[in-house]
Amino acid sequence: MNVFANYAHAGALGRTGENVRFSYQREAGPEQTVSLTMPLSETPYLAPPGEIHPIFDMNLPEGALHEAIRRMFLKVLPEIDKLTMLQITGRSQIGRLRVAGSVEEIKAVPERPLHDLLASAGTEDMFDDLLENYARYSGIAGAQPKVLARDNGSLASTAGYFSPSTASPTASADKTPERVTATGTTHIVKMFDSAQYPALATNEFLCLQAAKKAGLPVPAVWLAENRRCLVVERFDTKPDGGYLAFEDCCALDRRTSVEKYNGTYEQTAKLIAQTVAGVPIVGALRIFFESLVLSCAVRNGDAHRKNFGVLYDTPGQVWLAPIYDIITTTPYLPNDTWALLMDGSKRWPSRKKLMRFGVNSCLLTARQARESIDKTVDAVRATLPELDTHMADASSGGTEREFLEKIRHAWNTGIASLAV
Ligand SMILES: Nc1ncnc2c1ncn2[C@@H]1O[C@H](COP(=O)(O)OP(=O)(O)O)[C@@H](O)[C@H]1O
Ligand SMILES: [Mg+2]
């Protein structure tokens, strides 16, 4: 198999005995770097026996998408190991890497008006149909059912291009008319099982609204009319129609996805500080810090190492990716806590503990840490009326309403825990 970075050949991936091996092709340059942990080299990179390199493991489907693909290919491929899964979904995945026999195999992805989907999403049939058409283009991790899809321009981007210097959109799409439409996927469609996780789409939508209010970089996100589906714009697209490289903090730490809940927030902060390049380190750490304050305030127990990442074009300029995957988890898991250790514990941190973390691990002054906490908590508080509107719209006595009430309760608990 060959590995491409935005259609340029980066190298070859294959098995040598027990090991999977990646070798760069001779002419590969910085824009073909496959991972910051695998700099350009003439020496091949061998993965441990039975494993694949973390960067190729990073986007392998997990959970519901993995199961759907396994079922779809059951007749021709009774057993799907990691390399086989990469063969299926590697042609279209998050970031700029593509895995295929030849460049011709990286075909354009069929378009679909996602705006219509938002208006009509809801039936199980629709998700089955999306899976059937887009599962093979969905090299994307995460437990929730989702596919990568390509919009036909029906959704006006409100985010635009997330630039290196600000880690935020430089301009809205209408201010950049030279933007070329990607021939690959443009959006992530997340469909939630409302029986298993009532109100989860609204939950994630509202948490991202709070992040936006706090001034954090957030991709454009739409909630379907029936509130069972969320469409998120990819933040790794470029104005020229190509993609930025993306690496999550699990891959950056040379770990595969199974280790996403291992480690500490202190290590993650250090990893981010060591990884970002060509942009102010404190700026990146402040965003990381505020996203953790937000996760604490909304009681998100799923802020694991795959839910933070970096973007880059060349290894000389690397910045923190926008915020993603923030949800209030305690309504579903009442005893849920921090996903990683902070100061040796997974208990929800107090204001004092977060302050200490901001100063010691995120290089903030005490005043900056205080301001970050207050601003972020205020943003969550300011999102409560929006939560109330959704609650008023949900039929009373139903599970949707019950879970929205639980989310409200969780936010109030989080806000109170971070009060002065
Ligand atoms: N807006 C985005 N643009 C590009 N990649 C994204 C975006 N949001 C998430 N991702 C990638 O997709 C993966 C799955 O998305 P996520 O929202 O975390 O799903 P889940 O809730 O199932 O964990 C993430 O781990 C990250 O690699
Ligand atoms: Mg996730």
Coordinates of C-alpha atoms and ligand atoms in Angstrom, one line a residue:
M1 CA 0.0 0.0 0.0
N2 CA 1.1 3.6 -0.6
V3 CA 0.7 6.5 1.6
F4 CA -0.1 9.9 0.1
A5 CA -0.2 13.4 1.7
N6 CA -2.7 15.5 -0.3
Y7 CA -2.1 13.3 -3.4
A8 CA 1.7 13.5 -3.1
H9 CA 3.4 10.2 -2.6
A10 CA 5.0 10.0 0.9
G11 CA 6.0 6.4 1.1
A12 CA 5.0 2.7 1.3
L13 CA 3.3 0.7 4.0
G14 CA 3.4 -3.1 4.2
R15 CA 4.1 -6.2 6.2
T16 CA 7.6 -7.5 6.9
G17 CA 7.1 -10.8 8.7
E18 CA 5.4 -9.9 12.0
N19 CA 5.8 -6.2 11.6
V20 CA 4.1 -3.5 9.7
R21 CA 6.7 -1.2 8.1
F22 CA 6.6 2.3 6.7
S23 CA 9.4 3.7 4.5
Y24 CA 9.5 7.2 3.1
Q25 CA 10.1 7.5 -0.6
R26 CA 13.4 9.2 -1.5
E27 CA 11.9 12.5 -2.8
A28 CA 9.5 13.0 0.1
G29 CA 9.7 16.6 1.6
P30 CA 8.4 18.2 4.8
E31 CA 4.9 18.4 3.3
Q32 CA 4.8 14.6 3.0
T33 CA 5.8 14.1 6.7
V34 CA 3.4 11.4 7.9
S35 CA 3.8 12.1 11.6
L36 CA 5.8 14.5 13.8
T37 CA 6.9 11.3 15.6
M38 CA 8.2 9.9 12.3
P39 CA 10.5 12.6 10.7
L40 CA 11.7 12.1 7.1
S41 CA 14.3 9.3 7.2
E42 CA 15.9 6.8 4.9
T43 CA 15.5 4.2 7.6
P44 CA 12.1 2.4 7.6
Y45 CA 9.9 2.7 10.6
L46 CA 8.8 -0.7 12.1
A47 CA 5.7 -1.0 14.3
P48 CA 5.8 -3.4 17.2
P49 CA 4.7 -7.0 16.2
G50 CA 1.0 -7.2 15.6
E51 CA 0.5 -3.5 15.8
I52 CA 0.5 -0.6 13.3
H53 CA 2.1 2.8 13.8
P54 CA 0.1 5.2 16.0
I55 CA -0.5 7.6 13.1
F56 CA -2.1 4.9 11.0
D57 CA -4.1 3.6 14.0
M58 CA -5.3 7.1 14.9
N59 CA -8.3 7.3 12.4
L60 CA -9.3 3.7 12.5
P61 CA -13.1 3.5 13.1
E62 CA -14.1 2.5 16.6
G63 CA -17.5 1.6 18.1
A64 CA -20.6 1.7 15.9
L65 CA -18.8 2.6 12.7
H66 CA -16.3 -0.2 13.1
E67 CA -19.2 -2.6 13.7
A68 CA -21.1 -1.3 10.6
I69 CA -18.0 -1.8 8.4
R70 CA -17.3 -5.2 9.8
R71 CA -20.9 -6.2 8.9
M72 CA -20.7 -4.7 5.4
F73 CA -17.6 -6.6 4.5
L74 CA -18.3 -9.8 6.4
K75 CA -18.8 -11.9 3.2
V76 CA -15.6 -10.9 1.5
L77 CA -13.5 -10.3 4.6
P78 CA -14.4 -12.6 7.5
E79 CA -11.6 -11.1 9.6
I80 CA -10.7 -7.4 9.6
D81 CA -7.5 -6.6 11.3
K82 CA -6.1 -3.0 11.6
L83 CA -4.2 -3.1 8.3
T84 CA -7.3 -4.3 6.5
M85 CA -9.5 -1.7 8.1
L86 CA -6.9 0.9 6.9
Q87 CA -7.2 -0.5 3.4
I88 CA -11.0 0.0 3.5
T89 CA -11.1 3.5 5.1
G90 CA -7.6 4.9 4.6
R91 CA -8.5 6.4 1.2
S92 CA -10.6 9.0 3.0
Q93 CA -9.8 10.0 6.5
I94 CA -9.2 12.8 8.9
G95 CA -6.0 14.8 8.2
R96 CA -4.1 14.8 5.0
L97 CA -2.9 11.2 4.8
R98 CA -4.4 8.8 2.4
V99 CA -3.6 5.1 2.1
A100 CA -4.2 3.4 -1.2
G101 CA -2.6 1.2 -3.9
S102 CA -2.3 4.2 -6.3
V103 CA -3.2 7.8 -6.3
E104 CA -6.0 7.1 -8.8
E105 CA -7.8 5.1 -6.1
I106 CA -8.2 8.3 -4.0
K107 CA -11.4 9.1 -5.8
A108 CA -13.6 12.1 -5.3
V109 CA -16.3 11.5 -2.7
P110 CA -19.9 11.7 -3.8
E111 CA -21.7 14.9 -2.8
R112 CA -24.8 15.0 -0.7
P113 CA -26.8 18.1 0.3
L114 CA -26.3 18.0 4.1
H115 CA -28.7 20.9 4.6
D116 CA -31.6 18.6 3.5
L117 CA -30.3 15.9 5.9
L118 CA -30.5 18.3 8.8
A119 CA -34.1 19.1 7.9
S120 CA -35.2 15.5 7.5
A121 CA -32.7 13.4 9.6
G122 CA -34.3 11.0 12.0
T123 CA -35.2 7.7 10.5
E124 CA -33.0 4.7 11.1
D125 CA -33.1 4.2 7.3
M126 CA -31.4 7.5 6.7
F127 CA -28.4 6.5 8.8
D128 CA -28.3 3.1 7.2
D129 CA -28.3 4.8 3.9
L130 CA -25.5 7.2 5.0
L131 CA -23.5 4.3 6.3
E132 CA -23.9 2.4 3.1
N133 CA -22.7 5.3 1.0
Y134 CA -20.1 6.9 3.2
A135 CA -18.7 4.2 5.6
R136 CA -15.9 3.4 3.1
Y137 CA -15.0 7.1 3.1
S138 CA -15.0 7.3 6.9
G139 CA -11.5 7.0 8.2
I140 CA -12.5 8.5 11.6
A141 CA -12.2 7.4 15.2
G142 CA -14.6 7.8 18.1
A143 CA -17.3 5.7 19.8
Q144 CA -20.4 7.6 18.6
P145 CA -21.9 6.5 15.3
K146 CA -20.7 8.8 12.5
V147 CA -19.6 9.1 8.9
L148 CA -17.5 11.6 6.9
A149 CA -19.5 13.1 4.1
R150 CA -19.1 15.7 1.4
D151 CA -21.6 18.6 1.2
N152 CA -22.4 20.2 -2.1
G153 CA -22.2 23.7 -0.7
S154 CA -25.7 23.6 0.9
L155 CA -24.2 24.6 4.3
A156 CA -22.7 28.0 4.4
S157 CA -19.5 27.8 6.4
T158 CA -19.4 30.1 9.4
A159 CA -16.0 29.0 10.5
G160 CA -13.6 29.3 7.5
Y161 CA -10.0 28.4 7.7
F162 CA -8.4 27.9 11.1
S163 CA -5.1 29.7 10.7
P164 CA -1.8 28.9 12.4
S165 CA -1.2 32.2 14.1
T166 CA -4.6 32.6 15.8
A167 CA -5.8 29.0 16.0
S168 CA -9.1 30.5 14.9
P169 CA -10.8 31.2 11.6
T170 CA -9.1 33.9 9.6
A171 CA -12.3 34.9 7.8
S172 CA -15.7 33.5 7.1
A173 CA -16.0 31.6 3.9
D174 CA -17.8 34.4 2.0
K175 CA -14.8 36.6 2.6
T176 CA -12.5 34.1 0.9
P177 CA -14.1 33.7 -2.5
E178 CA -10.9 32.1 -3.8
R179 CA -11.7 29.0 -1.7
V180 CA -11.7 25.8 -3.8
T181 CA -14.2 23.2 -2.9
A182 CA -12.6 20.0 -1.7
T183 CA -13.2 16.8 -3.6
G184 CA -12.9 14.8 -0.4
T185 CA -15.2 14.9 2.6
T186 CA -16.1 18.2 4.2
H187 CA -18.2 17.4 7.2
I188 CA -18.6 14.8 10.0
V189 CA -22.2 13.6 10.5
K190 CA -22.8 12.3 14.0
M191 CA -26.0 10.3 14.5
F192 CA -26.9 9.5 18.1
D193 CA -28.9 6.5 19.4
S194 CA -31.6 8.4 21.3
A195 CA -32.7 5.3 23.2
Q196 CA -29.2 4.7 24.6
Y197 CA -28.2 8.4 24.9
P198 CA -31.2 10.7 25.1
A199 CA -30.6 14.3 24.1
L200 CA -26.9 13.7 23.2
A201 CA -26.9 15.7 20.0
T202 CA -28.4 18.7 21.7
N203 CA -25.9 18.1 24.6
E204 CA -22.8 18.3 22.3
F205 CA -24.3 21.2 20.4
L206 CA -24.9 23.3 23.5
C207 CA -21.4 22.4 25.0
L208 CA -19.9 23.7 21.7
Q209 CA -22.0 26.8 21.9
A210 CA -20.6 27.4 25.4
A211 CA -17.1 26.9 24.0
K212 CA -17.8 29.5 21.3
K213 CA -19.2 32.0 23.8
A214 CA -16.0 31.5 25.9
G215 CA -14.0 32.6 22.8
L216 CA -12.5 29.2 22.1
P217 CA -11.9 28.1 18.5
V218 CA -14.8 25.9 17.5
P219 CA -15.7 24.5 14.0
A220 CA -19.1 25.3 12.5
V221 CA -21.7 22.9 13.9
W222 CA -25.4 22.3 13.0
L223 CA -28.1 20.5 15.0
A224 CA -30.7 18.6 13.0
E225 CA -34.3 19.7 13.3
N226 CA -35.3 16.5 15.1
R227 CA -32.2 16.9 17.4
R228 CA -30.8 13.4 16.7
C229 CA -28.0 14.3 14.4
L230 CA -25.1 16.8 14.5
V231 CA -23.1 18.0 11.5
V232 CA -19.7 19.3 12.2
E233 CA -17.5 21.1 9.6
R234 CA -14.0 19.6 9.3
F235 CA -11.4 22.0 10.7
D236 CA -8.5 20.4 8.8
T237 CA -9.5 21.7 5.3
K238 CA -7.5 24.3 3.5
P239 CA -8.7 27.1 1.2
D240 CA -7.0 25.3 -1.8
G241 CA -9.2 22.3 -1.4
G242 CA -6.5 20.2 0.3
Y243 CA -6.2 19.1 3.9
L244 CA -4.0 20.0 6.9
A245 CA -2.1 17.3 8.8
F246 CA -3.9 16.4 12.0
E247 CA -2.5 14.4 14.9
D248 CA -4.2 13.7 18.2
C249 CA -2.4 13.6 21.6
C250 CA -2.5 9.8 21.7
A251 CA -0.7 9.5 18.4
L252 CA 1.7 12.3 19.3
D253 CA 2.6 10.3 22.4
R254 CA 3.3 7.3 20.2
R255 CA 0.3 5.4 21.6
T256 CA -2.5 3.7 19.8
S257 CA -6.2 4.4 20.6
V258 CA -6.6 1.8 23.3
E259 CA -4.4 4.0 25.5
K260 CA -6.6 7.1 25.2
Y261 CA -7.6 7.1 28.9
N262 CA -4.0 6.5 30.2
G263 CA -1.8 9.3 31.3
T264 CA -2.3 12.7 32.9
Y265 CA -3.3 16.2 31.9
E266 CA 0.1 17.4 33.1
Q267 CA 1.8 15.2 30.5
T268 CA -0.7 16.3 27.8
A269 CA 0.1 19.9 28.5
K270 CA 3.8 19.1 28.3
L271 CA 3.3 17.3 25.0
I272 CA 1.4 20.2 23.5
A273 CA 4.1 22.6 24.7
Q274 CA 6.7 20.4 23.0
T275 CA 4.8 19.9 19.8
V276 CA 3.4 23.4 18.9
A277 CA 5.9 25.3 16.7
G278 CA 6.1 28.7 15.1
V279 CA 3.2 29.9 17.3
P280 CA 3.2 31.1 21.0
I281 CA 3.2 28.1 23.3
V282 CA 1.3 30.0 26.0
G283 CA -1.5 30.8 23.5
A284 CA -1.9 27.0 22.8
L285 CA -1.7 26.1 26.5
R286 CA -4.3 28.8 27.3
I287 CA -6.8 27.2 24.9
F288 CA -6.0 23.8 26.3
F289 CA -6.5 25.1 29.8
E290 CA -9.8 26.8 29.0
S291 CA -11.1 23.7 27.3
L292 CA -10.4 21.8 30.5
V293 CA -12.2 24.4 32.6
L294 CA -15.1 24.1 30.2
S295 CA -15.0 20.3 30.5
C296 CA -15.1 20.6 34.3
A297 CA -17.9 23.2 34.3
V298 CA -20.1 21.1 32.0
R299 CA -19.0 17.8 33.6
N300 CA -17.4 16.2 30.5
G301 CA -15.7 13.0 31.7
D302 CA -14.6 12.2 28.2
A303 CA -11.7 14.6 27.7
H304 CA -9.2 11.9 26.9
R305 CA -6.1 12.1 24.8
K306 CA -7.8 11.6 21.4
N307 CA -10.0 14.6 22.1
F308 CA -7.1 17.0 21.7
G309 CA -4.9 17.4 18.7
V310 CA -2.7 19.6 16.5
L311 CA -2.8 20.8 12.9
Y312 CA 0.1 21.6 10.5
D313 CA 1.2 22.0 6.9
T314 CA 4.9 21.6 7.7
P315 CA 6.6 20.4 10.9
G316 CA 8.0 24.0 11.3
Q317 CA 4.5 25.4 12.1
V318 CA 2.2 23.4 14.3
W319 CA -0.8 24.7 16.2
L320 CA -3.5 23.4 18.5
A321 CA -6.6 22.2 16.7
P322 CA -10.0 23.7 17.5
I323 CA -12.1 22.3 20.3
Y324 CA -14.2 19.2 19.6
D325 CA -16.2 16.4 21.3
I326 CA -17.3 18.2 24.5
I327 CA -20.4 16.7 26.1
T328 CA -22.0 16.5 29.6
T329 CA -21.4 12.9 30.4
T330 CA -22.8 12.6 34.0
P331 CA -26.5 12.3 33.0
Y332 CA -25.5 8.9 31.3
L333 CA -22.8 7.9 33.8
P334 CA -23.7 9.4 37.2
N335 CA -20.3 8.5 38.7
D336 CA -18.3 9.8 35.8
T337 CA -15.1 11.8 36.6
W338 CA -12.1 13.3 34.8
A339 CA -10.9 11.1 31.9
L340 CA -7.2 11.6 32.8
L341 CA -5.3 12.1 36.0
M342 CA -4.8 15.7 37.2
D343 CA -2.5 16.1 40.2
G344 CA -2.7 12.3 40.7
S345 CA -6.4 12.1 40.8
K346 CA -9.4 11.6 38.5
R347 CA -11.9 13.4 40.8
W348 CA -13.5 16.6 39.4
P349 CA -10.9 19.3 40.2
S350 CA -11.7 22.2 42.5
R351 CA -11.1 25.8 41.4
K352 CA -7.9 25.8 43.5
K353 CA -6.6 22.7 41.7
L354 CA -7.4 24.1 38.3
M355 CA -5.7 27.3 39.2
R356 CA -2.6 25.4 40.2
F357 CA -2.7 23.4 37.0
G358 CA -3.1 26.6 34.9
V359 CA 0.0 28.1 36.5
N360 CA 2.2 25.0 36.9
S361 CA 1.4 23.1 33.7
C362 CA 0.0 25.7 31.3
L363 CA 2.5 28.5 32.1
L364 CA -0.2 31.1 32.9
T365 CA 0.1 33.8 35.5
A366 CA -2.3 33.5 38.4
R367 CA -4.3 36.4 37.0
Q368 CA -4.5 34.8 33.6
A369 CA -5.6 31.5 35.1
R370 CA -8.3 33.3 37.2
E371 CA -9.5 35.2 34.1
S372 CA -9.7 32.1 32.0
I373 CA -11.7 30.2 34.6
D374 CA -14.1 33.1 35.2
K375 CA -14.6 33.8 31.5
T376 CA -15.3 30.2 30.7
V377 CA -17.7 29.6 33.6
D378 CA -19.5 32.8 32.6
A379 CA -19.9 31.4 29.1
V380 CA -21.5 28.2 30.4
R381 CA -23.8 30.3 32.6
A382 CA -24.7 32.4 29.5
T383 CA -25.6 29.3 27.6
L384 CA -28.2 28.1 30.2
P385 CA -31.1 30.1 28.6
E386 CA -30.4 28.3 25.3
L387 CA -30.6 25.0 27.2
D388 CA -33.9 26.2 28.7
T389 CA -35.3 26.9 25.3
H390 CA -34.5 23.3 24.2
M391 CA -36.0 22.1 27.4
A392 CA -39.2 24.0 26.8
D393 CA -39.4 22.6 23.3
A394 CA -39.1 19.0 24.5
S395 CA -42.3 17.3 25.5
S396 CA -42.7 17.2 29.3
G397 CA -42.4 13.8 30.9
G398 CA -40.3 12.5 28.0
T399 CA -36.7 11.2 28.3
E400 CA -35.4 14.0 26.1
R401 CA -36.7 16.5 28.6
E402 CA -35.5 14.4 31.6
F403 CA -32.0 14.3 30.2
L404 CA -31.9 18.0 29.4
E405 CA -32.8 18.6 33.0
K406 CA -30.0 16.4 34.1
I407 CA -27.6 18.3 31.9
R408 CA -28.8 21.6 33.5
H409 CA -28.2 20.1 36.9
A410 CA -24.7 19.0 35.9
W411 CA -23.8 22.4 34.6
N412 CA -25.1 24.1 37.8
T413 CA -23.0 21.7 39.9
G414 CA -19.9 22.4 37.7
I415 CA -20.4 26.2 37.8
A416 CA -20.8 26.1 41.6
S417 CA -17.7 24.0 42.0
L418 CA -15.6 26.7 40.2
A419 CA -17.1 29.7 41.9
V420 CA -14.7 31.9 43.9
Ligands
LIG1 N1 -14.3 19.3 13.2 C1 -13.4 18.3 13.1 N2 -12.6 18.3 12.0 C2 -11.7 17.4 11.8 N3 -11.5 16.3 12.6 C3 -12.4 16.2 13.6 C4 -13.3 17.2 14.0 N4 -14.0 16.8 15.1 C5 -13.5 15.6 15.4 N5 -12.5 15.2 14.6 C6 -11.7 13.9 14.6 O1 -12.7 12.9 14.6 C7 -12.6 12.1 15.7 C8 -14.0 11.7 16.2 O2 -14.8 12.8 16.5 P1 -15.4 13.0 17.9 O3 -16.3 14.2 17.9 O4 -14.3 13.0 19.0 O5 -16.3 11.7 18.1 P2 -16.7 10.8 19.3 O6 -17.8 11.6 20.1 O7 -17.3 9.6 18.7 O8 -15.5 10.6 20.1 C9 -11.8 12.9 16.7 O9 -11.0 12.0 17.5 C10 -10.9 13.7 15.8 O10 -9.8 12.8 15.3
MG2 MG -13.9 11.8 20.6

